[in-house]
């Protein structure tokens, strides 16, 4: 297991369409090593999600957090070759997003509030899940990375892009609305 360097905006690996992973290779040593390294890297950098191109691997694999299990512990999912579908494009949620590949900045992005996702998990099993709210945002942010899209591409009003400290002081006032989620949203860098 190794902590890998995180690619930063401007590197072409973040702007390309990533290649699917052969499902038969998921349980092989190469992909399993990548998954372990991505977990270690994500923990080290304090992200709630990470996409493979962020560690210079242009393949369709993400780790996505923002969910809790039945006991209230954070749940992280490995999703390989994820396919997202949106039931209601008009049902949107907006929040200030961050990204480990764009350090220190936050920007306000609106996305569909609920998504259905089909993917392979880390054991090579086909899974289907439904997510809404914060976890749906994290997942969409990570999956965007697989198509070379960064959250700043989705900011409609660039006056709502700023440095973390200034955003927290002057722009992001959503935390007061739901205290339970505030810590999670405040650490939404991925
Ligand atoms: Ni990101």
Short mmCIF file of C-alpha atoms and ligand atoms in Angstrom, two decimals:
data_model
loop_
_atom_site.label_atom_id
_atom_site.label_comp_id
_atom_site.label_asym_id
_atom_site.label_seq_id
_atom_site.Cartn_x
_atom_site.Cartn_y
_atom_site.Cartn_z
CA UNK A 1 0.00 0.00 0.00
CA UNK A 2 1.34 3.37 -0.95
CA UNK A 3 0.25 6.95 -0.78
CA UNK A 4 0.36 8.30 -4.29
CA UNK A 5 0.86 11.81 -5.54
CA UNK A 6 -2.37 13.58 -6.50
CA UNK A 7 -2.55 15.11 -9.97
CA UNK A 8 -3.45 18.78 -10.10
CA UNK A 9 -5.49 20.86 -12.50
CA UNK A 10 -3.48 21.57 -15.61
CA UNK A 11 -2.16 18.03 -15.93
CA UNK A 12 -3.67 16.38 -19.03
CA UNK A 13 -4.54 13.18 -17.13
CA UNK A 14 -7.40 15.13 -15.56
CA UNK A 15 -8.79 16.16 -18.93
CA UNK A 16 -9.10 12.89 -20.77
CA UNK A 17 -11.83 10.32 -21.09
CA UNK A 18 -10.73 7.37 -18.98
CA UNK A 19 -10.77 3.79 -20.26
CA UNK A 20 -13.12 1.11 -18.90
CA UNK A 21 -11.59 -1.67 -16.84
CA UNK A 22 -12.07 -5.24 -18.06
CA UNK A 23 -14.32 -6.75 -15.35
CA UNK A 24 -12.19 -9.92 -15.46
CA UNK A 25 -9.20 -7.88 -14.30
CA UNK A 26 -10.85 -6.33 -11.23
CA UNK A 27 -9.71 -9.02 -8.82
CA UNK A 28 -6.23 -9.09 -10.34
CA UNK A 29 -3.26 -7.73 -8.44
CA UNK A 30 -2.87 -4.56 -10.51
CA UNK A 31 -6.37 -3.20 -9.90
CA UNK A 32 -6.43 -4.40 -6.28
CA UNK A 33 -3.17 -2.53 -5.68
CA UNK A 34 -4.61 0.59 -7.29
CA UNK A 35 -7.67 0.40 -5.02
CA UNK A 36 -5.52 0.03 -1.89
CA UNK A 37 -3.31 2.91 -2.94
CA UNK A 38 -6.31 5.11 -3.68
CA UNK A 39 -7.75 4.44 -0.22
CA UNK A 40 -4.42 5.30 1.40
CA UNK A 41 -4.09 8.46 -0.69
CA UNK A 42 -7.63 9.59 0.02
CA UNK A 43 -7.19 9.18 3.76
CA UNK A 44 -3.84 10.96 3.69
CA UNK A 45 -5.28 13.94 1.79
CA UNK A 46 -8.58 13.98 3.70
CA UNK A 47 -10.89 13.58 0.70
CA UNK A 48 -14.43 12.17 0.68
CA UNK A 49 -13.84 10.63 -2.72
CA UNK A 50 -11.12 10.02 -5.27
CA UNK A 51 -11.03 9.13 -8.94
CA UNK A 52 -8.28 7.07 -10.56
CA UNK A 53 -7.04 9.89 -12.86
CA UNK A 54 -6.29 11.85 -9.69
CA UNK A 55 -3.50 9.34 -9.09
CA UNK A 56 -2.45 9.45 -12.78
CA UNK A 57 -4.35 6.29 -13.77
CA UNK A 58 -6.80 7.10 -16.59
CA UNK A 59 -9.18 4.20 -15.90
CA UNK A 60 -12.84 4.20 -14.86
CA UNK A 61 -12.55 3.60 -11.13
CA UNK A 62 -13.67 5.84 -8.27
CA UNK A 63 -13.95 5.73 -4.52
CA UNK A 64 -16.97 7.66 -3.29
CA UNK A 65 -17.93 8.58 0.25
CA UNK A 66 -20.57 10.78 1.80
CA UNK A 67 -22.80 7.88 2.85
CA UNK A 68 -23.31 6.34 6.26
CA UNK A 69 -24.00 2.73 7.12
CA UNK A 70 -26.76 1.64 9.50
CA UNK A 71 -24.58 2.42 12.51
CA UNK A 72 -23.75 5.91 11.35
CA UNK A 73 -20.19 5.12 10.25
CA UNK A 74 -18.89 6.56 6.98
CA UNK A 75 -19.31 4.22 4.06
CA UNK A 76 -16.93 4.31 1.13
CA UNK A 77 -17.76 2.59 -2.12
CA UNK A 78 -15.46 1.42 -4.86
CA UNK A 79 -17.23 1.81 -8.19
CA UNK A 80 -15.73 0.53 -11.43
CA UNK A 81 -17.09 1.45 -14.87
CA UNK A 82 -19.93 3.37 -13.19
CA UNK A 83 -23.00 4.33 -15.22
CA UNK A 84 -25.16 7.10 -13.78
CA UNK A 85 -28.77 7.76 -14.61
CA UNK A 86 -30.84 10.67 -13.38
CA UNK A 87 -34.55 10.23 -12.75
CA UNK A 88 -35.48 13.89 -12.53
CA UNK A 89 -33.01 16.42 -13.99
CA UNK A 90 -35.09 19.28 -12.57
CA UNK A 91 -34.64 18.06 -8.99
CA UNK A 92 -31.35 19.74 -8.13
CA UNK A 93 -29.10 20.24 -5.15
CA UNK A 94 -26.40 22.85 -4.86
CA UNK A 95 -23.36 22.99 -2.64
CA UNK A 96 -19.84 24.28 -2.45
CA UNK A 97 -17.54 21.61 -3.81
CA UNK A 98 -13.84 21.16 -3.47
CA UNK A 99 -11.36 18.88 -5.19
CA UNK A 100 -7.98 17.49 -4.16
CA UNK A 101 -6.78 18.30 -7.68
CA UNK A 102 -7.72 21.97 -7.21
CA UNK A 103 -6.31 22.69 -3.75
CA UNK A 104 -7.69 25.39 -1.45
CA UNK A 105 -10.63 26.40 -3.64
CA UNK A 106 -14.37 25.91 -3.30
CA UNK A 107 -17.09 26.59 -5.82
CA UNK A 108 -20.86 26.43 -5.89
CA UNK A 109 -22.24 23.76 -8.21
CA UNK A 110 -25.77 22.52 -8.81
CA UNK A 111 -26.34 18.90 -9.77
CA UNK A 112 -29.20 16.41 -9.90
CA UNK A 113 -30.21 15.60 -6.31
CA UNK A 114 -30.78 11.88 -6.87
CA UNK A 115 -29.02 9.35 -9.07
CA UNK A 116 -29.14 5.66 -9.90
CA UNK A 117 -25.74 4.06 -10.38
CA UNK A 118 -24.75 0.73 -11.87
CA UNK A 119 -21.15 -0.40 -11.56
CA UNK A 120 -18.81 -3.21 -10.58
CA UNK A 121 -17.55 -3.28 -7.01
CA UNK A 122 -14.03 -4.17 -5.84
CA UNK A 123 -14.88 -7.88 -5.95
CA UNK A 124 -15.97 -7.69 -9.58
CA UNK A 125 -19.66 -7.98 -8.70
CA UNK A 126 -22.26 -5.97 -10.56
CA UNK A 127 -24.10 -3.62 -8.21
CA UNK A 128 -26.88 -1.05 -8.47
CA UNK A 129 -27.48 1.69 -5.92
CA UNK A 130 -29.61 4.77 -5.47
CA UNK A 131 -28.11 7.85 -3.86
CA UNK A 132 -29.45 11.26 -2.95
CA UNK A 133 -28.16 14.44 -1.40
CA UNK A 134 -24.50 14.75 -0.42
CA UNK A 135 -23.53 11.21 -1.45
CA UNK A 136 -25.14 11.74 -4.87
CA UNK A 137 -23.09 14.92 -5.30
CA UNK A 138 -19.84 13.18 -4.33
CA UNK A 139 -20.53 10.36 -6.73
CA UNK A 140 -21.30 12.69 -9.64
CA UNK A 141 -18.19 14.76 -8.91
CA UNK A 142 -16.02 11.63 -8.95
CA UNK A 143 -17.61 10.21 -12.08
CA UNK A 144 -17.10 13.55 -13.85
CA UNK A 145 -13.37 13.01 -13.34
CA UNK A 146 -13.63 9.87 -15.51
CA UNK A 147 -14.77 12.04 -18.40
CA UNK A 148 -12.17 14.76 -17.88
CA UNK A 149 -14.65 17.14 -16.24
CA UNK A 150 -13.77 19.19 -13.16
CA UNK A 151 -16.28 20.84 -10.85
CA UNK A 152 -15.15 24.30 -11.92
CA UNK A 153 -16.51 23.48 -15.40
CA UNK A 154 -19.96 23.28 -13.81
CA UNK A 155 -19.89 26.55 -11.89
CA UNK A 156 -22.45 28.89 -13.43
CA UNK A 157 -21.55 32.00 -11.44
CA UNK A 158 -17.82 32.36 -10.91
CA UNK A 159 -18.42 34.91 -8.15
CA UNK A 160 -19.27 31.76 -6.18
CA UNK A 161 -15.76 30.38 -6.59
CA UNK A 162 -13.25 31.27 -3.92
CA UNK A 163 -10.62 30.21 -1.47
CA UNK A 164 -11.85 27.91 1.29
CA UNK A 165 -11.46 30.40 4.08
CA UNK A 166 -13.21 33.21 2.27
CA UNK A 167 -15.99 30.91 1.06
CA UNK A 168 -16.59 29.76 4.62
CA UNK A 169 -16.66 33.35 5.87
CA UNK A 170 -18.63 35.09 3.15
CA UNK A 171 -20.33 32.66 0.80
CA UNK A 172 -21.19 29.26 2.18
CA UNK A 173 -23.96 29.86 4.69
CA UNK A 174 -25.69 26.52 4.12
CA UNK A 175 -24.11 24.85 7.14
CA UNK A 176 -26.52 26.56 9.50
CA UNK A 177 -29.47 24.83 7.90
CA UNK A 178 -28.57 21.28 8.88
CA UNK A 179 -26.12 20.89 11.69
CA UNK A 180 -25.82 17.13 11.29
CA UNK A 181 -24.42 17.48 7.81
CA UNK A 182 -22.35 20.57 8.33
CA UNK A 183 -19.10 18.84 9.16
CA UNK A 184 -19.42 16.55 6.19
CA UNK A 185 -20.21 19.34 3.78
CA UNK A 186 -17.47 21.50 5.19
CA UNK A 187 -14.97 18.77 4.35
CA UNK A 188 -16.28 18.13 0.88
CA UNK A 189 -12.90 18.13 -0.81
CA UNK A 190 -12.39 15.29 -3.19
NI1 LIG B 1 -12.33 16.02 -7.52
#
